[in-house]
XYZ file of N, CA and C in Angstrom:
642
model
N 0.842 -1.192 0.000
C 0.000 0.000 0.000
C 0.880 1.246 0.000
N 0.472 2.243 -0.789
C 1.197 3.510 -0.855
C 0.342 4.613 -0.242
N 0.896 5.329 0.743
C 0.171 6.383 1.457
C 0.858 7.718 1.223
N 0.088 8.712 0.794
C 0.587 10.073 0.621
C 0.277 10.866 1.883
N 1.319 11.396 2.521
C 1.162 12.213 3.729
C 1.344 13.672 3.336
N 0.317 14.486 3.542
C 0.372 15.916 3.218
C 0.275 16.680 4.535
N 1.411 17.074 5.054
C 1.502 17.708 6.387
C 2.718 18.627 6.386
N 2.516 19.923 6.713
C 3.617 20.888 6.634
C 4.540 20.845 7.849
N 4.107 20.208 8.935
C 4.966 20.035 10.104
C 5.923 18.878 9.800
N 7.158 19.190 9.461
C 8.091 18.166 8.986
C 8.362 17.063 10.008
N 8.632 17.409 11.289
C 8.842 16.324 12.258
C 7.634 15.398 12.371
N 6.424 15.968 12.337
C 5.225 15.146 12.418
C 5.078 14.300 11.155
N 5.325 14.903 10.004
C 5.259 14.174 8.738
C 6.227 12.988 8.769
N 7.462 13.245 9.196
C 8.470 12.181 9.279
C 8.062 11.103 10.280
N 7.491 11.539 11.419
C 7.077 10.583 12.440
C 5.976 9.659 11.950
N 5.015 10.214 11.218
C 3.941 9.397 10.656
C 4.518 8.396 9.664
N 5.413 8.881 8.805
C 6.024 8.000 7.801
C 6.757 6.843 8.471
N 7.495 7.126 9.535
C 8.233 6.082 10.244
C 7.289 5.081 10.909
N 6.152 5.575 11.396
C 5.210 4.695 12.100
C 4.468 3.769 11.156
N 4.462 4.105 9.867
C 3.747 3.290 8.881
C 4.738 2.406 8.128
N 5.542 1.708 8.878
C 6.634 0.929 8.297
C 6.194 -0.143 7.327
N 4.945 -0.597 7.429
C 4.477 -1.633 6.527
C 3.985 -1.121 5.191
N 3.988 0.190 5.021
C 3.488 0.787 3.784
C 4.562 1.674 3.169
N 4.453 1.868 1.867
C 5.306 2.851 1.214
C 4.687 4.221 1.442
N 5.494 5.216 1.819
C 4.964 6.546 2.074
C 5.585 7.569 1.133
N 4.750 8.483 0.672
C 5.180 9.646 -0.091
C 4.895 10.865 0.779
N 5.851 11.791 0.882
C 5.699 12.915 1.799
C 5.646 14.236 1.056
N 4.580 14.996 1.323
C 4.425 16.337 0.761
C 4.229 17.321 1.910
N 4.758 18.530 1.744
C 4.679 19.538 2.798
C 3.795 20.714 2.404
N 3.219 20.638 1.207
C 2.275 21.651 0.743
C 1.442 21.038 -0.380
N 0.451 21.792 -0.857
C -0.452 21.266 -1.875
C 0.227 21.122 -3.235
N 1.153 22.013 -3.523
C 1.872 21.925 -4.801
C 2.614 20.595 -4.899
N 3.314 20.221 -3.841
C 4.030 18.945 -3.838
C 3.054 17.775 -3.874
N 1.926 17.922 -3.181
C 0.938 16.843 -3.145
C 0.388 16.554 -4.542
N 0.125 17.609 -5.305
C -0.418 17.417 -6.658
C 0.584 16.681 -7.550
N 1.859 16.970 -7.375
C 2.883 16.277 -8.149
C 2.933 14.803 -7.760
N 2.910 14.531 -6.460
C 3.009 13.145 -5.995
C 1.766 12.333 -6.320
N 0.637 12.987 -6.540
C -0.581 12.267 -6.904
C -0.500 11.651 -8.289
N 0.546 12.003 -9.039
C 0.762 11.354 -10.328
C 1.213 9.916 -10.127
N 1.659 9.597 -8.899
C 2.019 8.223 -8.554
C 0.743 7.445 -8.238
N 0.866 6.125 -8.147
C -0.264 5.282 -7.767
C -0.389 5.298 -6.246
N -1.350 6.046 -5.729
C -1.538 6.228 -4.291
C -2.801 5.497 -3.844
N -2.746 4.857 -2.672
C -3.889 4.109 -2.152
C -4.684 4.884 -1.114
N -4.037 5.847 -0.428
C -4.707 6.603 0.634
C -3.942 7.900 0.875
N -4.672 8.954 1.283
C -4.045 10.236 1.601
C -4.328 10.603 3.046
N -3.283 10.978 3.770
C -3.421 11.592 5.093
C -3.199 13.085 4.873
N -4.197 13.906 5.194
C -4.213 15.292 4.736
C -4.464 16.272 5.873
N -3.553 17.221 6.038
C -3.757 18.317 6.990
C -4.733 19.313 6.376
N -5.457 20.036 7.208
C -6.414 21.024 6.708
C -5.728 22.336 6.386
N -4.874 22.795 7.297
C -4.236 24.103 7.145
C -2.833 23.932 6.581
N -2.661 24.250 5.293
C -1.373 24.084 4.624
C -0.875 25.439 4.115
N 0.432 25.579 3.899
C 0.992 26.895 3.560
C 0.414 27.525 2.292
N 0.014 26.702 1.333
C -0.443 27.248 0.054
C -1.910 26.953 -0.231
N -2.687 26.678 0.813
C -4.116 26.480 0.590
C -4.764 25.595 1.631
N -6.010 25.277 1.380
C -6.812 24.504 2.328
C -6.901 23.040 1.921
N -6.682 22.166 2.894
C -6.852 20.745 2.651
C -8.296 20.400 2.316
N -9.242 21.182 2.836
C -10.651 20.964 2.522
C -10.903 21.144 1.025
N -10.348 22.220 0.479
C -10.514 22.474 -0.955
C -9.820 21.391 -1.781
N -8.668 20.920 -1.299
C -7.930 19.881 -2.016
C -8.713 18.579 -2.025
N -9.344 18.265 -0.898
C -10.165 17.053 -0.820
C -11.333 17.147 -1.802
N -11.954 18.312 -1.869
C -13.058 18.522 -2.815
C -12.566 18.340 -4.249
N -11.364 18.836 -4.521
C -10.750 18.692 -5.852
C -10.547 17.208 -6.188
N -10.035 16.453 -5.225
C -9.812 15.016 -5.436
C -11.128 14.307 -5.696
N -12.152 14.678 -4.943
C -13.458 14.011 -5.084
C -14.109 14.266 -6.445
N -13.645 15.271 -7.160
C -14.214 15.551 -8.484
C -13.822 14.496 -9.504
N -12.788 13.677 -9.171
C -12.357 12.664 -10.134
C -11.983 11.327 -9.520
N -12.020 11.201 -8.189
C -11.533 9.965 -7.588
C -12.233 9.662 -6.266
N -12.324 8.364 -5.955
C -12.837 7.922 -4.652
C -11.685 7.538 -3.717
N -10.493 7.995 -4.035
C -9.308 7.713 -3.229
C -9.569 8.043 -1.763
N -9.318 7.121 -0.823
C -9.578 7.394 0.591
C -8.746 8.574 1.122
N -9.400 9.443 1.896
C -8.750 10.619 2.486
C -9.047 10.657 3.981
N -7.992 10.757 4.784
C -8.136 10.930 6.230
C -7.578 12.305 6.598
N -8.418 13.159 7.168
C -7.935 14.456 7.631
C -7.225 14.288 8.975
N -6.132 15.011 9.118
C -5.352 15.015 10.349
C -5.105 16.481 10.681
N -5.771 17.008 11.721
C -5.751 18.449 11.910
C -5.974 18.867 13.359
N -5.568 20.086 13.656
C -5.779 20.644 14.988
C -7.180 21.234 15.132
N -7.892 21.387 14.014
C -9.242 21.945 14.073
C -10.207 20.894 14.604
N -10.651 21.079 15.865
C -11.442 20.038 16.509
C -12.870 20.450 16.834
N -13.316 21.606 16.326
C -14.692 22.008 16.557
C -15.631 21.146 15.721
N -16.838 20.965 16.227
C -17.814 20.146 15.512
C -18.033 20.658 14.091
N -18.068 21.972 13.933
C -18.282 22.574 12.615
C -17.156 22.202 11.658
N -15.910 22.178 12.173
C -14.766 21.808 11.335
C -14.857 20.347 10.900
N -15.227 19.487 11.821
C -15.325 18.062 11.513
C -16.424 17.805 10.480
N -17.568 18.462 10.666
C -18.665 18.322 9.708
C -18.229 18.802 8.329
N -17.468 19.915 8.289
C -16.986 20.449 7.006
C -16.062 19.455 6.319
N -15.233 18.775 7.101
C -14.326 17.778 6.535
C -15.078 16.639 5.870
N -16.083 16.122 6.563
C -16.868 15.030 5.978
C -17.693 15.515 4.788
N -18.142 16.763 4.847
C -18.931 17.308 3.743
C -18.110 17.403 2.461
N -16.805 17.581 2.593
C -15.943 17.670 1.411
C -15.493 16.301 0.917
N -15.915 15.243 1.612
C -15.626 13.905 1.114
C -14.621 13.110 1.904
N -14.249 13.572 3.111
C -13.282 12.823 3.921
C -13.859 11.474 4.346
N -12.986 10.476 4.464
C -13.388 9.158 4.952
C -13.229 9.055 6.466
N -12.368 9.889 7.038
C -12.191 9.926 8.485
C -11.562 11.267 8.847
N -11.635 11.616 10.139
C -11.173 12.927 10.604
C -10.550 12.726 11.978
N -9.240 12.937 12.074
C -8.521 12.722 13.324
C -7.951 14.060 13.792
N -8.211 14.406 15.044
C -7.739 15.681 15.561
C -6.444 15.505 16.358
N -5.587 16.525 16.281
C -4.321 16.539 17.021
C -4.576 17.051 18.439
N -3.826 16.552 19.425
C -2.831 15.471 19.337
C -3.512 14.115 19.181
N -2.773 13.150 18.678
C -3.358 11.854 18.405
C -2.317 10.772 18.666
N -2.793 9.552 18.766
C -1.926 8.392 18.954
C -1.607 7.778 17.597
N -0.348 7.452 17.352
C 0.027 6.805 16.096
C -0.641 5.440 15.963
N -0.854 4.776 17.095
C -1.543 3.483 17.064
C -2.978 3.651 16.589
N -3.621 4.732 17.066
C -4.992 5.010 16.629
C -5.014 5.354 15.150
N -4.035 6.135 14.687
C -3.956 6.479 13.267
C -3.840 5.211 12.418
N -2.961 4.298 12.817
C -2.800 3.054 12.058
C -4.103 2.256 12.034
N -4.810 2.223 13.179
C -6.085 1.493 13.239
C -7.126 2.143 12.334
N -7.135 3.479 12.296
C -8.092 4.190 11.439
C -7.784 3.920 9.968
N -6.505 3.893 9.622
C -6.108 3.599 8.236
C -6.597 2.210 7.853
N -6.382 1.233 8.728
C -6.820 -0.139 8.445
C -8.334 -0.189 8.240
N -9.074 0.548 9.086
C -10.532 0.539 8.994
C -11.007 1.165 7.683
N -10.396 2.281 7.299
C -10.769 2.945 6.046
C -10.476 2.052 4.851
N -9.316 1.385 4.858
C -8.950 0.533 3.729
C -9.851 -0.703 3.646
N -10.312 -1.207 4.792
C -11.248 -2.329 4.772
C -12.568 -1.916 4.122
N -13.001 -0.694 4.436
C -14.256 -0.201 3.853
C -14.124 0.029 2.358
N -12.957 0.469 1.931
C -12.763 0.802 0.523
C -12.381 -0.412 -0.319
N -11.823 -1.448 0.331
C -11.308 -2.573 -0.442
C -12.295 -3.182 -1.423
N -13.448 -3.686 -0.963
C -14.371 -4.325 -1.892
C -14.917 -3.379 -2.949
N -15.260 -2.125 -2.547
C -15.827 -1.166 -3.492
C -14.848 -0.826 -4.589
N -13.542 -0.769 -4.217
C -12.527 -0.397 -5.195
C -12.332 -1.474 -6.249
N -12.875 -2.683 -5.995
C -12.664 -3.795 -6.919
C -13.763 -3.912 -7.957
N -14.734 -3.006 -7.939
C -15.793 -2.996 -8.956
C -15.857 -1.606 -9.576
N -15.863 -1.585 -10.909
C -15.963 -0.317 -11.642
C -17.067 -0.471 -12.673
N -18.026 0.466 -12.665
C -19.129 0.424 -13.628
C -19.427 1.846 -14.073
N -19.104 2.131 -15.330
C -19.290 3.494 -15.829
C -19.178 3.501 -17.354
N -20.036 4.287 -17.990
C -19.985 4.537 -19.433
C -19.881 3.246 -20.262
N -20.683 2.250 -19.867
C -20.719 1.016 -20.638
C -19.683 -0.025 -20.258
N -18.803 0.312 -19.325
C -17.787 -0.637 -18.877
C -18.196 -1.218 -17.526
N -17.986 -2.514 -17.363
C -18.192 -3.167 -16.074
C -16.989 -4.045 -15.783
N -16.292 -3.733 -14.665
C -15.115 -4.509 -14.272
C -15.290 -4.960 -12.822
N -15.335 -6.258 -12.607
C -15.382 -6.832 -11.259
C -14.072 -7.604 -11.079
N -13.119 -6.960 -10.403
C -11.777 -7.535 -10.312
C -11.711 -8.733 -9.380
N -12.558 -8.757 -8.343
C -12.552 -9.899 -7.432
C -13.003 -11.172 -8.139
N -14.049 -11.057 -8.949
C -14.620 -12.224 -9.620
C -14.142 -12.378 -11.058
N -13.250 -11.464 -11.483
C -12.648 -11.502 -12.817
C -13.713 -11.511 -13.918
N -14.682 -10.595 -13.762
C -15.735 -10.419 -14.769
C -15.545 -9.049 -15.416
N -15.379 -9.047 -16.719
C -15.127 -7.804 -17.446
C -16.056 -7.753 -18.654
N -16.765 -6.633 -18.789
C -17.715 -6.491 -19.879
C -17.611 -5.108 -20.511
N -17.831 -5.067 -21.810
C -18.046 -3.814 -22.530
C -19.469 -3.891 -23.046
N -20.356 -3.057 -22.473
C -21.780 -3.244 -22.731
C -22.200 -4.572 -22.144
N -22.787 -5.440 -22.976
C -23.181 -6.771 -22.512
C -22.203 -7.843 -22.980
N -21.119 -7.414 -23.619
C -20.166 -8.367 -24.184
C -19.051 -8.699 -23.201
N -18.903 -9.961 -22.796
C -17.798 -10.341 -21.893
C -16.447 -10.163 -22.595
N -15.449 -9.816 -21.800
C -14.092 -9.624 -22.321
C -13.144 -10.490 -21.501
N -12.283 -11.212 -22.172
C -11.307 -12.073 -21.500
C -9.979 -11.322 -21.375
N -9.535 -11.101 -20.139
C -8.289 -10.387 -19.897
C -7.280 -11.289 -19.194
N -6.019 -11.172 -19.578
C -4.952 -11.903 -18.889
C -4.729 -11.301 -17.506
N -3.993 -12.007 -16.655
C -3.701 -11.505 -15.311
C -2.968 -10.161 -15.376
N -2.024 -10.040 -16.308
C -1.276 -8.794 -16.447
C -2.189 -7.664 -16.892
N -3.075 -7.943 -17.827
C -4.017 -6.924 -18.289
C -4.966 -6.510 -17.171
N -5.382 -7.458 -16.344
C -6.255 -7.133 -15.216
C -5.547 -6.216 -14.214
N -4.290 -6.522 -13.917
C -3.532 -5.693 -12.964
C -3.365 -4.271 -13.483
N -3.046 -4.162 -14.766
C -2.871 -2.840 -15.362
C -4.183 -2.070 -15.366
N -5.263 -2.732 -15.760
C -6.564 -2.076 -15.804
C -6.992 -1.595 -14.417
N -6.774 -2.423 -13.409
C -7.173 -2.037 -12.050
C -6.397 -0.806 -11.581
N -5.108 -0.758 -11.866
C -4.314 0.418 -11.497
C -4.844 1.672 -12.178
N -5.210 1.551 -13.441
C -5.682 2.717 -14.182
C -7.029 3.213 -13.669
N -7.996 2.302 -13.484
C -9.342 2.760 -13.126
C -9.450 3.187 -11.665
N -8.638 2.605 -10.786
C -8.691 3.026 -9.382
C -7.908 4.315 -9.154
N -7.158 4.741 -10.147
C -6.450 6.024 -10.083
C -6.885 6.919 -11.237
N -8.162 6.789 -11.645
C -8.627 7.522 -12.809
C -8.457 9.027 -12.619
N -8.044 9.673 -13.706
C -7.774 11.100 -13.647
C -6.361 11.424 -13.222
N -5.601 10.408 -12.802
C -4.230 10.604 -12.338
C -3.273 9.932 -13.322
N -2.296 10.685 -13.805
C -1.314 10.123 -14.722
C -0.333 9.242 -13.952
N -0.230 7.988 -14.354
C 0.683 7.051 -13.716
C 1.911 6.881 -14.604
N 3.083 7.058 -14.014
C 4.312 6.975 -14.791
C 4.565 5.548 -15.266
N 5.318 5.426 -16.349
C 5.659 4.101 -16.871
C 6.424 3.285 -15.818
N 7.375 3.940 -15.134
C 8.166 3.226 -14.122
C 7.283 2.696 -13.008
N 6.331 3.523 -12.561
C 5.437 3.091 -11.486
C 4.587 1.914 -11.929
N 4.055 1.986 -13.125
C 3.235 0.882 -13.625
C 4.054 -0.397 -13.769
N 5.260 -0.274 -14.290
C 6.126 -1.455 -14.430
C 6.408 -2.078 -13.067
N 6.708 -1.245 -12.068
C 7.025 -1.749 -10.733
C 5.830 -2.451 -10.097
N 4.617 -1.924 -10.349
C 3.429 -2.463 -9.692
C 2.857 -3.692 -10.411
N 3.137 -3.817 -11.691
C 2.541 -4.917 -12.460
C 3.443 -6.139 -12.489
N 4.719 -5.927 -12.783
C 5.644 -7.062 -12.889
C 6.369 -7.229 -11.565
N 5.684 -7.874 -10.611
C 6.201 -8.018 -9.246
C 6.556 -9.467 -8.925
N 6.752 -10.274 -9.950
C 6.998 -11.709 -9.717
C 8.474 -12.045 -9.564
N 9.312 -11.003 -9.465
C 10.733 -11.238 -9.273
C 11.501 -11.500 -10.546
N 10.871 -11.339 -11.681
C 11.559 -11.548 -12.953
C 12.720 -10.565 -13.090
N 13.860 -11.087 -13.495
C 15.040 -10.237 -13.597
C 14.980 -9.324 -14.821
N 14.255 -9.762 -15.845
C 14.231 -8.970 -17.065
C 12.814 -8.914 -17.621
N 12.367 -7.711 -17.906
C 11.071 -7.505 -18.545
C 11.323 -6.702 -19.807
N 10.759 -7.159 -20.916
C 10.946 -6.463 -22.189
C 10.586 -4.986 -22.041
N 11.388 -4.118 -22.642
C 11.186 -2.680 -22.518
C 9.812 -2.250 -23.024
N 9.314 -2.952 -24.051
C 8.030 -2.556 -24.632
C 6.850 -3.348 -24.062
N 7.080 -4.095 -22.959
C 6.019 -4.935 -22.391
C 4.804 -4.099 -21.984
N 5.046 -2.937 -21.395
C 3.931 -2.097 -20.959
C 3.157 -1.568 -22.164
N 3.872 -1.090 -23.169
C 3.203 -0.574 -24.373
C 2.364 -1.646 -25.042
N 2.886 -2.873 -25.089
C 2.155 -3.983 -25.696
C 0.879 -4.278 -24.906
N 0.991 -4.276 -23.565
C -0.171 -4.572 -22.724
C -1.225 -3.474 -22.851
N -0.782 -2.220 -22.895
C -1.712 -1.107 -23.110
C -2.437 -1.288 -24.448
N -1.690 -1.652 -25.493
C -2.286 -1.858 -26.811
C -3.343 -2.946 -26.806
N -3.063 -4.037 -26.091
C -4.029 -5.136 -26.010
C -5.286 -4.711 -25.252
N -5.103 -3.934 -24.165
C -6.267 -3.442 -23.417
C -7.144 -2.560 -24.295
N -6.511 -1.648 -25.020
C -7.275 -0.766 -25.895
C -8.041 -1.549 -26.947
N -7.411 -2.593 -27.476
C -8.056 -3.408 -28.505
C -9.245 -4.168 -27.935
N -9.084 -4.741 -26.728
C -10.145 -5.530 -26.121
C -11.271 -4.660 -25.557
N -10.921 -3.468 -25.070
C -11.909 -2.567 -24.468
C -12.143 -1.397 -25.409
N -12.624 -1.674 -26.584
C -12.795 -0.618 -27.585
C -13.454 0.623 -27.006
N -12.821 1.777 -27.196
C -13.369 3.025 -26.678
C -12.968 3.350 -25.259
N -12.130 2.514 -24.650
C -11.683 2.789 -23.278
C -10.879 4.099 -23.237
N -11.130 4.952 -22.249
C -10.459 6.260 -22.186
C -9.039 6.173 -21.631
N -8.217 5.324 -22.225
C -6.819 5.203 -21.804
C -5.994 6.164 -22.658
N -5.499 7.216 -22.033
C -4.753 8.246 -22.766
C -3.261 8.111 -22.493
N -2.468 8.239 -23.552
C -1.014 8.279 -23.404
C -0.583 9.707 -23.087
N 0.140 9.870 -21.994
C 0.719 11.171 -21.649
C 2.189 11.081 -22.027
N 2.519 11.618 -23.174
C 3.835 11.400 -23.760
C 4.964 11.860 -22.838
N 5.945 10.981 -22.710
C 7.084 11.266 -21.858
C 6.870 10.936 -20.401
N 5.630 10.565 -20.039
C 5.332 10.277 -18.622
C 4.753 8.876 -18.457
N 3.546 8.677 -18.981
C 2.900 7.379 -18.777
C 1.511 7.354 -19.350
N 0.540 6.878 -18.534
C -0.819 6.682 -19.017
C -1.824 7.132 -17.953
N -3.037 7.467 -18.424
C -4.103 7.882 -17.502
C -5.429 7.375 -18.042
N -6.268 6.890 -17.127
C -7.666 6.592 -17.447
C -8.410 7.895 -17.229
N -8.813 8.542 -18.308
C -9.400 9.877 -18.202
C -10.738 9.817 -17.496
N -10.951 10.734 -16.584
C -12.186 10.742 -15.795
C -13.374 11.179 -16.636
């Protein structure tokens, strides 16, 4: 699991990252850095409300315009009105400072359990993908996808609207310990997906990678 921590207090940001030893962490100290890091494949965001270059509330609303990516607010604002505002913008949880790192880890686990099954089904614009049961349809027509194609498709649709770099996709898809993967393996797999899912909104972002357009 990859967690993006958006917190301008550097010691706190570092402390959270260290406490989440079982996950890969990306660290941002402002919204500008967070937007850049969101180009990576992220599974969850820990987000401060008050950041140097804007509001975490507005950023959460921005994310919700294209993604169901889980967001946990971590903030000193503990008034009922602040908490309600956080949930109104689409937060999955709201933790006030000071807090226990053990509680934070438990909240992360709870949020990911809630999101896990939902994230495995995608139904939109004539496409139906059930990754748990390996059922894929375009309209009413079943589509047969290889394991590699399924992994790539899941990464794209669960991060829709976010450009995923070629390196990130290669690292996340070919995880079987193979010492050598053909340089064009990703391009070939993308081509096969496009052919099988005619009309799929898979866009090439030249020089970077690919995005499932929202």
